[in-house]
PDB file of C-alpha atoms and ligand atoms in Angstrom:
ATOM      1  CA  UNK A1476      -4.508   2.707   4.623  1.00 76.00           C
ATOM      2  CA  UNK A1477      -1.305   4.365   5.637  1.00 80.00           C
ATOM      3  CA  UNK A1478      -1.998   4.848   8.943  1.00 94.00           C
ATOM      4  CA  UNK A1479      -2.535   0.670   9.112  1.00 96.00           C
ATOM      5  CA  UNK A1480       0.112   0.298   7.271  1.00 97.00           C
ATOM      6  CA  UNK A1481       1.793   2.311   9.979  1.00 97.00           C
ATOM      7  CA  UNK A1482       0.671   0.409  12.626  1.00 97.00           C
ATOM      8  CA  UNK A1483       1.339  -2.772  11.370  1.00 98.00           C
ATOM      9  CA  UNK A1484       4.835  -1.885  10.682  1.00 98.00           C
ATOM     10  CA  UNK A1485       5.369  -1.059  14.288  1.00 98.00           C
ATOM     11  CA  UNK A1486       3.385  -4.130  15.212  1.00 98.00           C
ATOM     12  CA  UNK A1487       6.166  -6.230  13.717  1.00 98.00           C
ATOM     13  CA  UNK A1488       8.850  -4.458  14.733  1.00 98.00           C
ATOM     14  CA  UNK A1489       8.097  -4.764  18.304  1.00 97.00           C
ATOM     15  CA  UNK A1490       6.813  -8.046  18.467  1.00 98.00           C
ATOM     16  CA  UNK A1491       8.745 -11.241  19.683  1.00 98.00           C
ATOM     17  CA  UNK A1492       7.770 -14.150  17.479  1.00 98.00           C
ATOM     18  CA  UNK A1493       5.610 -13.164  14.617  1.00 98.00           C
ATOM     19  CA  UNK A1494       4.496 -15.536  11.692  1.00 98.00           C
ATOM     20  CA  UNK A1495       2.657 -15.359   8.904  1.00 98.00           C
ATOM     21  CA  UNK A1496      -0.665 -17.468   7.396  1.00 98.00           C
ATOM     22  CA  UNK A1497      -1.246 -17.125   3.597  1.00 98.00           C
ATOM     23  CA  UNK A1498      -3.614 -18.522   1.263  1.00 98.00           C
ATOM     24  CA  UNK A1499      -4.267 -18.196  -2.937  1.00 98.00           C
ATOM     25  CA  UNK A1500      -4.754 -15.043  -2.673  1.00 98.00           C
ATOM     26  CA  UNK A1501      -0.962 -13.609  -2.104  1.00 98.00           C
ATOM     27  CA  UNK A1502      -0.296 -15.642  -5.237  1.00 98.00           C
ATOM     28  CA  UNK A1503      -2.835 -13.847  -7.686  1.00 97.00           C
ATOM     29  CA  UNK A1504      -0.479 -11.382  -9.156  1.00 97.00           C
ATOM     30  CA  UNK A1505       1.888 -14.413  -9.737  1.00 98.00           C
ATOM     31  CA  UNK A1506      -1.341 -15.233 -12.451  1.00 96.00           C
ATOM     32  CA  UNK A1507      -2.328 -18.212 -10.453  1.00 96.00           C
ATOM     33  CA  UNK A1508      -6.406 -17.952  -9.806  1.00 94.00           C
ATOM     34  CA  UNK A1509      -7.481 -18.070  -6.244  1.00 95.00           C
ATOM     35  CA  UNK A1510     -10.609 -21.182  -5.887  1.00 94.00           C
ATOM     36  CA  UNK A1511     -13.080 -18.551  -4.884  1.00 93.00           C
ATOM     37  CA  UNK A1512     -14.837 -15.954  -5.693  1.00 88.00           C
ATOM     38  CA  UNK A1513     -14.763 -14.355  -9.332  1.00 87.00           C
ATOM     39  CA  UNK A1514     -12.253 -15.702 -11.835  1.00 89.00           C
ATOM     40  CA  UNK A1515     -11.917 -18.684  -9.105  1.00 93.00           C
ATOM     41  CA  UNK A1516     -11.163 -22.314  -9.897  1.00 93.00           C
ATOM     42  CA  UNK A1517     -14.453 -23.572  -8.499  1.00 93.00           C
ATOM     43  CA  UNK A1518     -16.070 -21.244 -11.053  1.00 92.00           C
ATOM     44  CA  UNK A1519     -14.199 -23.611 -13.954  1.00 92.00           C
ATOM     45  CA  UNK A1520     -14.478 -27.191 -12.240  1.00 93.00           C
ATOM     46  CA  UNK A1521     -16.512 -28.661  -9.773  1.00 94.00           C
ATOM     47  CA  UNK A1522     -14.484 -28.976  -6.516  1.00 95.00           C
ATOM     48  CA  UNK A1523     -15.454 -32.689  -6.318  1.00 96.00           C
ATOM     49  CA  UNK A1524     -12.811 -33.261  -8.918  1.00 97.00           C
ATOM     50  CA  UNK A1525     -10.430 -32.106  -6.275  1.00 96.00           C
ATOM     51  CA  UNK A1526     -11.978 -34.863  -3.765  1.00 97.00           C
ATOM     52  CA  UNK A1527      -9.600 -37.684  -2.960  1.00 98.00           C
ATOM     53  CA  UNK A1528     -12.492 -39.974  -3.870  1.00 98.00           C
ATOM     54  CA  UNK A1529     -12.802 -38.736  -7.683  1.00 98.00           C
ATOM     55  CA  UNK A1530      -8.751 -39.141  -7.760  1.00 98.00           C
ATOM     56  CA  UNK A1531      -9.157 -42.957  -6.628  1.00 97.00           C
ATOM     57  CA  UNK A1532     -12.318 -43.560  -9.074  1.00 98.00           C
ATOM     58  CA  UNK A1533     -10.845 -41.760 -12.040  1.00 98.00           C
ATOM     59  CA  UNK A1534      -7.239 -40.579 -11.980  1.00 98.00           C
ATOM     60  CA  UNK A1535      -7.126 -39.928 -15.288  1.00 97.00           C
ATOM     61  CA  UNK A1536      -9.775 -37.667 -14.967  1.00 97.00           C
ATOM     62  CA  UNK A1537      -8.420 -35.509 -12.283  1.00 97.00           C
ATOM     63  CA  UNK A1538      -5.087 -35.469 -14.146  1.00 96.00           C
ATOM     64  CA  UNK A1539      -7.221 -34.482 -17.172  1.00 94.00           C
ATOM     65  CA  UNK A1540      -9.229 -31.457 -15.627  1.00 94.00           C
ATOM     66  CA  UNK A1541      -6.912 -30.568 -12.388  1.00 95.00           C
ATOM     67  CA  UNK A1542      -3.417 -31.324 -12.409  1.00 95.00           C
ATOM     68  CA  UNK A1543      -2.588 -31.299 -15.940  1.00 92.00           C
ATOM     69  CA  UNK A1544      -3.739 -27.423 -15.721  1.00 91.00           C
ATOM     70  CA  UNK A1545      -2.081 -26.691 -12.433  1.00 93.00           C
ATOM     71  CA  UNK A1546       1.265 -27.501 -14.109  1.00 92.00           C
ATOM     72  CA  UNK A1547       0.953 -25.672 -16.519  1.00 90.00           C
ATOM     73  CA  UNK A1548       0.032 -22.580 -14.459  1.00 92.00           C
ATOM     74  CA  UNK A1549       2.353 -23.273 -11.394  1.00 94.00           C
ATOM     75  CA  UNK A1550       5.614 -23.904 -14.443  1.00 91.00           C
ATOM     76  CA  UNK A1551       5.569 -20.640 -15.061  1.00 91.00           C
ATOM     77  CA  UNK A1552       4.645 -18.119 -11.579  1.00 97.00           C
ATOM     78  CA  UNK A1553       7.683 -15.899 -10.685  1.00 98.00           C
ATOM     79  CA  UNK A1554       7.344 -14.872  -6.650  1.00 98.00           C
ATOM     80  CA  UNK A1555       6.006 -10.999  -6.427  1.00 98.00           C
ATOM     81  CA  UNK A1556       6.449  -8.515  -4.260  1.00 98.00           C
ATOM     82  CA  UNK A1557       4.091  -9.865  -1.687  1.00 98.00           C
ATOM     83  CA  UNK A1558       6.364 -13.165  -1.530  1.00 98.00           C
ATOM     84  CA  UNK A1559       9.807 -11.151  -1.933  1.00 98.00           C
ATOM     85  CA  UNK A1560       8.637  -9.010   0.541  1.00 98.00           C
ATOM     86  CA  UNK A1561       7.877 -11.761   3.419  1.00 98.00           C
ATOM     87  CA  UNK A1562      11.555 -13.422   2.923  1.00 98.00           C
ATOM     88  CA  UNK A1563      12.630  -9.838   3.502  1.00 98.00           C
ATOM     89  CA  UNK A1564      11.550  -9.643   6.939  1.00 98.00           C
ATOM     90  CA  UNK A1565      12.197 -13.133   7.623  1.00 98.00           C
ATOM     91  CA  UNK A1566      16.003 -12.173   7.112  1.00 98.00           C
ATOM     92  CA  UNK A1567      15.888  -9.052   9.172  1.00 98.00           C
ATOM     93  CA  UNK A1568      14.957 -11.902  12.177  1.00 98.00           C
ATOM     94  CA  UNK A1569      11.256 -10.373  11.721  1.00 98.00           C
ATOM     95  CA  UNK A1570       9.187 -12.972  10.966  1.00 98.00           C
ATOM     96  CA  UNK A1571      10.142 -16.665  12.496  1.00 98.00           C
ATOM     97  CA  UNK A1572       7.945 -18.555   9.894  1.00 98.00           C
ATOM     98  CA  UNK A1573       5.438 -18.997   7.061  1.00 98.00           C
ATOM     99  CA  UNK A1574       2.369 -21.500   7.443  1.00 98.00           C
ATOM    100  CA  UNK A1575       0.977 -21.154   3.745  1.00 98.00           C
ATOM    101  CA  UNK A1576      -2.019 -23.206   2.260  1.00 98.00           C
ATOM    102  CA  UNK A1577      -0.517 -22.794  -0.943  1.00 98.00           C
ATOM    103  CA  UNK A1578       1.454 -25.097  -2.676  1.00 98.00           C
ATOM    104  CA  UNK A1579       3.307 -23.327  -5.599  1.00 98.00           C
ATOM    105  CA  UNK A1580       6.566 -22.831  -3.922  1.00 97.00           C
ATOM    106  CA  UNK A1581       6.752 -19.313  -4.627  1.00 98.00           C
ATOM    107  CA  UNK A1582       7.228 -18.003  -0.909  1.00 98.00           C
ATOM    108  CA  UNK A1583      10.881 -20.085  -1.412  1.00 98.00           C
ATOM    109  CA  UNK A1584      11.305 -19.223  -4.246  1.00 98.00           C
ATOM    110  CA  UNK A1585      10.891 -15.861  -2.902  1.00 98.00           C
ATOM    111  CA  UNK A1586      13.494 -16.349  -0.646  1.00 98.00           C
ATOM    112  CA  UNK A1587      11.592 -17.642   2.470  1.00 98.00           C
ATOM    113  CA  UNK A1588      13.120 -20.537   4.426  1.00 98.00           C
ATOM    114  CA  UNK A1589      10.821 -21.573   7.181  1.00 98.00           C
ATOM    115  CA  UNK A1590       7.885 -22.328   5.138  1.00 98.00           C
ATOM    116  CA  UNK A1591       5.284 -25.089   6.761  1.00 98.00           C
ATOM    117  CA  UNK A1592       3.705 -26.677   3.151  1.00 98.00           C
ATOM    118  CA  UNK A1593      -0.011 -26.885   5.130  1.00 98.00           C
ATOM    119  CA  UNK A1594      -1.381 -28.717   1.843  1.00 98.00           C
ATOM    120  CA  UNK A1595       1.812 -30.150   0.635  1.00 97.00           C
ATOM    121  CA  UNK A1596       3.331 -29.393  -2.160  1.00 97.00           C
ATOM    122  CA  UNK A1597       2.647 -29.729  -6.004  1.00 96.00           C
ATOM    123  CA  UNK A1598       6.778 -29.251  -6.609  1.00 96.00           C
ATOM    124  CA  UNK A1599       6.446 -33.356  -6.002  1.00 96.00           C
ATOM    125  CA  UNK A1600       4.707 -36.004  -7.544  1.00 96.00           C
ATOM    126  CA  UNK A1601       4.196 -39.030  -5.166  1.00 97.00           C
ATOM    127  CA  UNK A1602       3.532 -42.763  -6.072  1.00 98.00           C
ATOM    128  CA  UNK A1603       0.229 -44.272  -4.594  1.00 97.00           C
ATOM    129  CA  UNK A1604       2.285 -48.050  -4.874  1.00 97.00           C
ATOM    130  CA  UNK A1605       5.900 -47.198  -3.603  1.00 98.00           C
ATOM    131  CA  UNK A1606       5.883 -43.583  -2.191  1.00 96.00           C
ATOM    132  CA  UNK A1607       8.345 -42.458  -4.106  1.00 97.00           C
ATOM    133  CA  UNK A1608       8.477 -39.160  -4.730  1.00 96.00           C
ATOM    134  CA  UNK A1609       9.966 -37.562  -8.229  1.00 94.00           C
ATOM    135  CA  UNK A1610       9.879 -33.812  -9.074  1.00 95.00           C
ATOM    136  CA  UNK A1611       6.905 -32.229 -11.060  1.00 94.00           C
ATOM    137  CA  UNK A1612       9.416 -30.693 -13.604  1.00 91.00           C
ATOM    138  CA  UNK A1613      10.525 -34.017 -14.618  1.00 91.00           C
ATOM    139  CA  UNK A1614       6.865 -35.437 -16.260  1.00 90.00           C
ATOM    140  CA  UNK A1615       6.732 -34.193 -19.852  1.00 86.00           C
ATOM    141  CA  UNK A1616       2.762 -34.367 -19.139  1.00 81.00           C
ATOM    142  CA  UNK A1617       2.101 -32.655 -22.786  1.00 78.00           C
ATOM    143  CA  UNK A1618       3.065 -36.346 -24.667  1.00 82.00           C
ATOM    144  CA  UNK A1619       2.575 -38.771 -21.430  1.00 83.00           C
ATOM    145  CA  UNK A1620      -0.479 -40.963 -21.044  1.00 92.00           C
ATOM    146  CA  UNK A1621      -2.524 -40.158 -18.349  1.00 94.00           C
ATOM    147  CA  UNK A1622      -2.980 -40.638 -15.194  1.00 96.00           C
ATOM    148  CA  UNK A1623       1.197 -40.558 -15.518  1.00 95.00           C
ATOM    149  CA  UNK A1624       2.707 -43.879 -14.209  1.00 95.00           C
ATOM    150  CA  UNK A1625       6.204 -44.859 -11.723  1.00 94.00           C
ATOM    151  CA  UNK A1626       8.603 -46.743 -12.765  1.00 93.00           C
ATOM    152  CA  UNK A1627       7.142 -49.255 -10.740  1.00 97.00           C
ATOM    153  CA  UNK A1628       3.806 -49.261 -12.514  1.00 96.00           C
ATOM    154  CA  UNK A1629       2.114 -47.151  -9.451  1.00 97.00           C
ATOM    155  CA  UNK A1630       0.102 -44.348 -10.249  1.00 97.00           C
ATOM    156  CA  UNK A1631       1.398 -40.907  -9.634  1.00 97.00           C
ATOM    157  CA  UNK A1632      -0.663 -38.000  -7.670  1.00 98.00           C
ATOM    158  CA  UNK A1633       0.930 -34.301  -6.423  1.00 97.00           C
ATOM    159  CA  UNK A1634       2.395 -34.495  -2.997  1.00 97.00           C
ATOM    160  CA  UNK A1635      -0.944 -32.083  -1.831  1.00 97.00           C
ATOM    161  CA  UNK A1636      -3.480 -32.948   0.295  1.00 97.00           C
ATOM    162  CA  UNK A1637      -6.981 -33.653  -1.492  1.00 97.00           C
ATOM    163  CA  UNK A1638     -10.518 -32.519   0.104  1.00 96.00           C
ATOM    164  CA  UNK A1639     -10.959 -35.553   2.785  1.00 96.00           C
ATOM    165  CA  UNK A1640      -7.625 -35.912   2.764  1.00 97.00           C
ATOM    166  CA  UNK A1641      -6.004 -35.267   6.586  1.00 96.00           C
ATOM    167  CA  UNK A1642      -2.939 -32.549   6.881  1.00 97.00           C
ATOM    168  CA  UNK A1643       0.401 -34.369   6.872  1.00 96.00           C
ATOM    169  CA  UNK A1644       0.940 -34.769  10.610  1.00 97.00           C
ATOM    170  CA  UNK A1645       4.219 -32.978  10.703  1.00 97.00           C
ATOM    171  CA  UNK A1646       3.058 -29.484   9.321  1.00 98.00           C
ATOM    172  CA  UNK A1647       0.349 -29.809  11.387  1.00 97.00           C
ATOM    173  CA  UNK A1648       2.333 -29.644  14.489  1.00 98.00           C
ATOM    174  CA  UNK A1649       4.633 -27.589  13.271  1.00 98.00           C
ATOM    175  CA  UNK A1650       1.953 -24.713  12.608  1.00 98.00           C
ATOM    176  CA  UNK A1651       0.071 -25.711  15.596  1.00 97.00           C
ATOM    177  CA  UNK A1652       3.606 -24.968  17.695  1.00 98.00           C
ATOM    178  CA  UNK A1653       4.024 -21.627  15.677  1.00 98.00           C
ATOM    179  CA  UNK A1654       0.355 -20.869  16.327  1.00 98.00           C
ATOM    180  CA  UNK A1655       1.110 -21.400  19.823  1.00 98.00           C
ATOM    181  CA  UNK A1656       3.920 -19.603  19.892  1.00 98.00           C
ATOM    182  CA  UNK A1657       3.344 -16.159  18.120  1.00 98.00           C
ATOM    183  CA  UNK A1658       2.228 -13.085  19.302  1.00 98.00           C
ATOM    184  CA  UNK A1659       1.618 -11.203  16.238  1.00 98.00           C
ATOM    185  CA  UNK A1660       0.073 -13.038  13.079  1.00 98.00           C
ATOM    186  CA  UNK A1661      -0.396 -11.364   9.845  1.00 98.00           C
ATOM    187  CA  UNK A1662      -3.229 -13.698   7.545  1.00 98.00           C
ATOM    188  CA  UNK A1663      -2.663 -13.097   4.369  1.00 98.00           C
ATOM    189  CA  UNK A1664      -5.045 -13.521   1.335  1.00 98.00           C
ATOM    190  CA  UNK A1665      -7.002 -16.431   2.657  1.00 98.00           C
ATOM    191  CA  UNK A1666     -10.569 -16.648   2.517  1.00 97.00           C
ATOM    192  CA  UNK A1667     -10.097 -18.560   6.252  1.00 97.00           C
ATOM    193  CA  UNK A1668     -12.793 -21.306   5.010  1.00 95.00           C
ATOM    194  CA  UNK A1669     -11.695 -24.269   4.662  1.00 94.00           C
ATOM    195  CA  UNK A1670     -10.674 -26.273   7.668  1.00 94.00           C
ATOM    196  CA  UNK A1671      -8.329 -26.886   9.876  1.00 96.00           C
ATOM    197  CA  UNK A1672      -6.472 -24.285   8.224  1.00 97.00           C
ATOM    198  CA  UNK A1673      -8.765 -21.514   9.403  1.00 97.00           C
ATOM    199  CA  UNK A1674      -8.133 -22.699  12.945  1.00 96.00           C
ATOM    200  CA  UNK A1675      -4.779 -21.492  12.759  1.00 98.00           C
ATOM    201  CA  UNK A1676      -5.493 -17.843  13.347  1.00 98.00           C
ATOM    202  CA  UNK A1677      -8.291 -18.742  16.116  1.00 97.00           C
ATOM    203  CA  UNK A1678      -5.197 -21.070  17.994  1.00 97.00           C
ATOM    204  CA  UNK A1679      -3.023 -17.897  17.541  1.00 98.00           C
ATOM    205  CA  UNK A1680      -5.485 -15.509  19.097  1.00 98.00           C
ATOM    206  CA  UNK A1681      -6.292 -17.607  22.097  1.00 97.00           C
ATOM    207  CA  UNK A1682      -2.686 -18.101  22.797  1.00 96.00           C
ATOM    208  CA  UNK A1683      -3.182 -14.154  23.154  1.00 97.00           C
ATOM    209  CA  UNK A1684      -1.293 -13.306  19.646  1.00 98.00           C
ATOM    210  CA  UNK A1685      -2.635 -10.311  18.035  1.00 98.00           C
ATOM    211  CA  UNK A1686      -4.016 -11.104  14.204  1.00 98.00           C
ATOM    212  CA  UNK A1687      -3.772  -8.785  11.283  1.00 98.00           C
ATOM    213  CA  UNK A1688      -4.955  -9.447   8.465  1.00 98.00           C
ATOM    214  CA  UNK A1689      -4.151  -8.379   4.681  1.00 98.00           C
ATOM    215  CA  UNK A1690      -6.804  -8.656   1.833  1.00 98.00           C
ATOM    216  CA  UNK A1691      -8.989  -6.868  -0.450  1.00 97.00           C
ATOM    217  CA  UNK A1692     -11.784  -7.796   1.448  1.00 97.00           C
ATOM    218  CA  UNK A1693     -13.423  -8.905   4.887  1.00 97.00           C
ATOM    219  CA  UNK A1694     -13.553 -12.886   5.936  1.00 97.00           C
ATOM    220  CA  UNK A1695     -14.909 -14.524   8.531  1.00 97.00           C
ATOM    221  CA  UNK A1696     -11.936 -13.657  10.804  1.00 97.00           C
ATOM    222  CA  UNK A1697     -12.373  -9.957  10.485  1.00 97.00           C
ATOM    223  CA  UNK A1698     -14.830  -9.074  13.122  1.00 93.00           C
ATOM    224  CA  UNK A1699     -14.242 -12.096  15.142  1.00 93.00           C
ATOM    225  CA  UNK A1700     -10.370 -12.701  15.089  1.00 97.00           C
ATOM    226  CA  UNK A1701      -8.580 -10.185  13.739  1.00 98.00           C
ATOM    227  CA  UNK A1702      -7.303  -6.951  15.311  1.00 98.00           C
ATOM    228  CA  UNK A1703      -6.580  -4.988  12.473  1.00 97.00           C
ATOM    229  CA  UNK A1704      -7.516  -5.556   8.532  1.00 98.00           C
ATOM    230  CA  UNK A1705      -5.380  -3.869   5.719  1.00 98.00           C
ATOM    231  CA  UNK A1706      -7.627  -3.896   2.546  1.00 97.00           C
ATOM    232  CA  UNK A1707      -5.449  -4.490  -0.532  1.00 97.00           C
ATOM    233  CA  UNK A1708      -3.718  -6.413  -2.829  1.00 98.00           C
ATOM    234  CA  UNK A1709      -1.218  -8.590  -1.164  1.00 98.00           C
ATOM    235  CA  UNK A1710       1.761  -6.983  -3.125  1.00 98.00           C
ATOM    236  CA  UNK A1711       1.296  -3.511  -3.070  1.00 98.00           C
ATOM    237  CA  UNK A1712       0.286  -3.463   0.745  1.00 98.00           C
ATOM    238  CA  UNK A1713       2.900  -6.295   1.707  1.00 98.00           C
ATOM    239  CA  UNK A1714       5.711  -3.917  -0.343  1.00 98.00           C
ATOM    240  CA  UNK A1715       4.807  -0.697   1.702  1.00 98.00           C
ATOM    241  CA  UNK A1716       4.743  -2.602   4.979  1.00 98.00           C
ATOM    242  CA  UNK A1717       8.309  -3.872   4.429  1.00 98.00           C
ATOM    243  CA  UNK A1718       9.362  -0.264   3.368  1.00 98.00           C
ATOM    244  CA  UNK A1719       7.562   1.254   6.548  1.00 98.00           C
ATOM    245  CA  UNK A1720      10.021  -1.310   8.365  1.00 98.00           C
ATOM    246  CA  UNK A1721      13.054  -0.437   6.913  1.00 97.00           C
ATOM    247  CA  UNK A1722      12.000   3.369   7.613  1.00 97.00           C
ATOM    248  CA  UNK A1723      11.592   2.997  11.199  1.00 96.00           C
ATOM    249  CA  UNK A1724      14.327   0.350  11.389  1.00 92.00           C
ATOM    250  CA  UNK A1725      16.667   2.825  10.067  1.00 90.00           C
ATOM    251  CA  UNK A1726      15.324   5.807  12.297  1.00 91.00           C
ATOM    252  CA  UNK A1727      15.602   3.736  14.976  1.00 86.00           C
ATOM    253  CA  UNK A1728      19.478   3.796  14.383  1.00 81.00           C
ATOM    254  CA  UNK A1729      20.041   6.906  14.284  1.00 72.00           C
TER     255      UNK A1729
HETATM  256  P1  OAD B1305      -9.557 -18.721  -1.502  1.00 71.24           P
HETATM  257  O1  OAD B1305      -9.653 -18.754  -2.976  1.00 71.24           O
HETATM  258  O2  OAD B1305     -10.626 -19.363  -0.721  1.00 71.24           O
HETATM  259  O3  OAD B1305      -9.453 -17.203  -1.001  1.00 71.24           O
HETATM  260  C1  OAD B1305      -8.617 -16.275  -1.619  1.00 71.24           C
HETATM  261  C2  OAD B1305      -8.589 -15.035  -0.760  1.00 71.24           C
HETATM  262  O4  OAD B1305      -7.675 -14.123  -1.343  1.00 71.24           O
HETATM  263  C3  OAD B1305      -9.938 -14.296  -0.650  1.00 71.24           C
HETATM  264  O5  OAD B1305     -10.186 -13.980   0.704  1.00 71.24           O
HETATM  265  C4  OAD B1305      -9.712 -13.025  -1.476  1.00 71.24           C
HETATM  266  O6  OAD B1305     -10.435 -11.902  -0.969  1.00 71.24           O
HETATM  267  C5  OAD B1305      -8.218 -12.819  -1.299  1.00 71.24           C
HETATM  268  N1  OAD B1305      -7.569 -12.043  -2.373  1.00 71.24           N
HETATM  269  C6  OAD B1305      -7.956 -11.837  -3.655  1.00 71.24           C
HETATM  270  N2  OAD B1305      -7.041 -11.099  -4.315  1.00 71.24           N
HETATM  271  C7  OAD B1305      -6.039 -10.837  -3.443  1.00 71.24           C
HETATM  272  C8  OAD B1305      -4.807 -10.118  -3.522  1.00 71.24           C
HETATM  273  N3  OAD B1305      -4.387  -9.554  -4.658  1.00 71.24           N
HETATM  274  N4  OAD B1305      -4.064 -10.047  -2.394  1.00 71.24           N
HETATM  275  C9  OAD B1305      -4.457 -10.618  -1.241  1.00 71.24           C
HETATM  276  N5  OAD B1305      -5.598 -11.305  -1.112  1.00 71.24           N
HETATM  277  C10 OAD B1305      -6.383 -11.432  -2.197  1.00 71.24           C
HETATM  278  O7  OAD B1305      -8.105 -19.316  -1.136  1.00 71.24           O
HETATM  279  P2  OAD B1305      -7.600 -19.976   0.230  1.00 71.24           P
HETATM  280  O8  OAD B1305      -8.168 -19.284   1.410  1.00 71.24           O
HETATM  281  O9  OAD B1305      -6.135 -20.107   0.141  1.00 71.24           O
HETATM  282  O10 OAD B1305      -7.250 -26.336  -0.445  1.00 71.24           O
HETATM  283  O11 OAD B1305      -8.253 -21.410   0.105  1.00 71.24           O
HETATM  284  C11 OAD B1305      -7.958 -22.381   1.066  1.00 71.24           C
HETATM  285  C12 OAD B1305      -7.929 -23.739   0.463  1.00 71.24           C
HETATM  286  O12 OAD B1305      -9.109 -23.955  -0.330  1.00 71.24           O
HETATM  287  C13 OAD B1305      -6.832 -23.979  -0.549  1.00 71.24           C
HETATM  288  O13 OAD B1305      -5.580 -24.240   0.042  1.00 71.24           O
HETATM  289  C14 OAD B1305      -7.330 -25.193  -1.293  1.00 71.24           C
HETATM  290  C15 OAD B1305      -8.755 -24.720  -1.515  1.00 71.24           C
HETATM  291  O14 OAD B1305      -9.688 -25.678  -1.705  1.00 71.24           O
HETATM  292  C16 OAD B1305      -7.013 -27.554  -0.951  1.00 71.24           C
HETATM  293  O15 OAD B1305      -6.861 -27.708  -2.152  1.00 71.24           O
HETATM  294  C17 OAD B1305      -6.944 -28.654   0.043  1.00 71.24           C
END
């Protein structure tokens, strides 16, 4: 692993536009569960629940069984390394940008500051009558009735995209530019299955970017897209990376 570790290190230091594409996985040792795979959320609830059909039937069932629990669990993640580690090299002018499926906030909390929300963002509840949009913290969802209501009397959902839901039209350009754009993109703990955010890698490597990728285990990018894989946990291989950097940066000065 060093030797990738290594590489990858040198990888970013000599390319020209390099961003990075994470998914649950770079937030499990916040405590938040990835959806697949052992200890997933699919494992617990039916992924139907998370259908924007079930939301329109039965809100108050998908506040019940979904969102009521994702509070509680997003309230209180703290960024770790993995996250600290990305806004690191995004201030040494290393990495231009973050497309991330996730929507707990921790990469800015982290520090990062060009973060494309791919699924939105669960930091904002939205009203399905007016639009407006009121922050999470602010529902006291332990003593309100649910689903919670507006002041207007609308229902309120999370500012995330449900399955059959489309991609808000501006981070989808945005990544699609950055996809574009890159030459180096490191995909990080995303099981690259769910669409169109698996397509951002693919975009990246046609444009003629070079793709590595950081997770405990092979997807279905590894053969096909990526260059280079880095088995590991997201903060342990994230925080070596980032020191390999700063070792070479700093020999580099010398
Ligand atoms: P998944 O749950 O599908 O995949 C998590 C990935 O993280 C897997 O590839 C794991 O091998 C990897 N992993 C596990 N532990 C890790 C660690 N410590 N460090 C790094 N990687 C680790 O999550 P996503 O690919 O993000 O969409 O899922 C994509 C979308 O599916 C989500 O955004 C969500 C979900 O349905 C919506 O809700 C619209």
């Amino acid at each position: 692993m060093r030797d990738r570790i290594e590489l990858a290190a040198r990888e970013i230091l000599g390319a020209r536009y390099c961003v990075a594409l994470t998914g649950a996985g770079i937030s499990i040792e916040s405590g938040i569960p990835a959806f697949r795979g052992p200890g997933g959320l699919w494992e617990k609830i039916d992924p139907e629940i998370a259908h924007i059909d079930t939301f329109r039937r039965d809100p108050a069932q998908v506040w019940r069984l979904l969102i009521r629990g994702m509070q509680e669990v997003l309230r209180d993640a703290r960024p770790n390394p993995a996250h600290v580690g990305l806004a690191r090299l995004e201030a040494w002018g290393l990495l231009q940008g973050i497309i991330t499926q996730n929507v707990d906030g921790l990469h800015q909390k982290g520090g990062s500051r060009a973060v494309v929300e791919f699924h939105g963002s669960f930091a904002r509840q939205r009203c399905t009558a007016c639009r407006r949009r009121i922050p999470t913290e602010a529902l006291d969802l332990a003593h309100a009735a649910l689903p919670p209501r507006c002041g207007c009397g609308g229902i309120l959902r999370p500012d995330c995209v449900f399955f059959g839901e489309v991609i808000p039209p501006d981070a989808l350009q945005r990544a699609h530019r950055m996809a574009a754009e890159c030459n180096l993109m490191l995909v990080v703990g995303t099981s690259a299955t769910v669409q169109p955010a698996a397509m951002v890698p693919l975009r990246a490597k046609e444009a003629g970017a070079r793709v590595i990728e950081i997770n405990p285990d092979p997807t279905p990018l590894t053969r096909q897209v990526s260059d280079l894989l880095i088995r590991g946990k997201a903060g342990a291989v994230i925080a070596a990376l980032v020191d390999a950097v700063a070792r070479l940066r700093q020999a580099s000065t010398k």
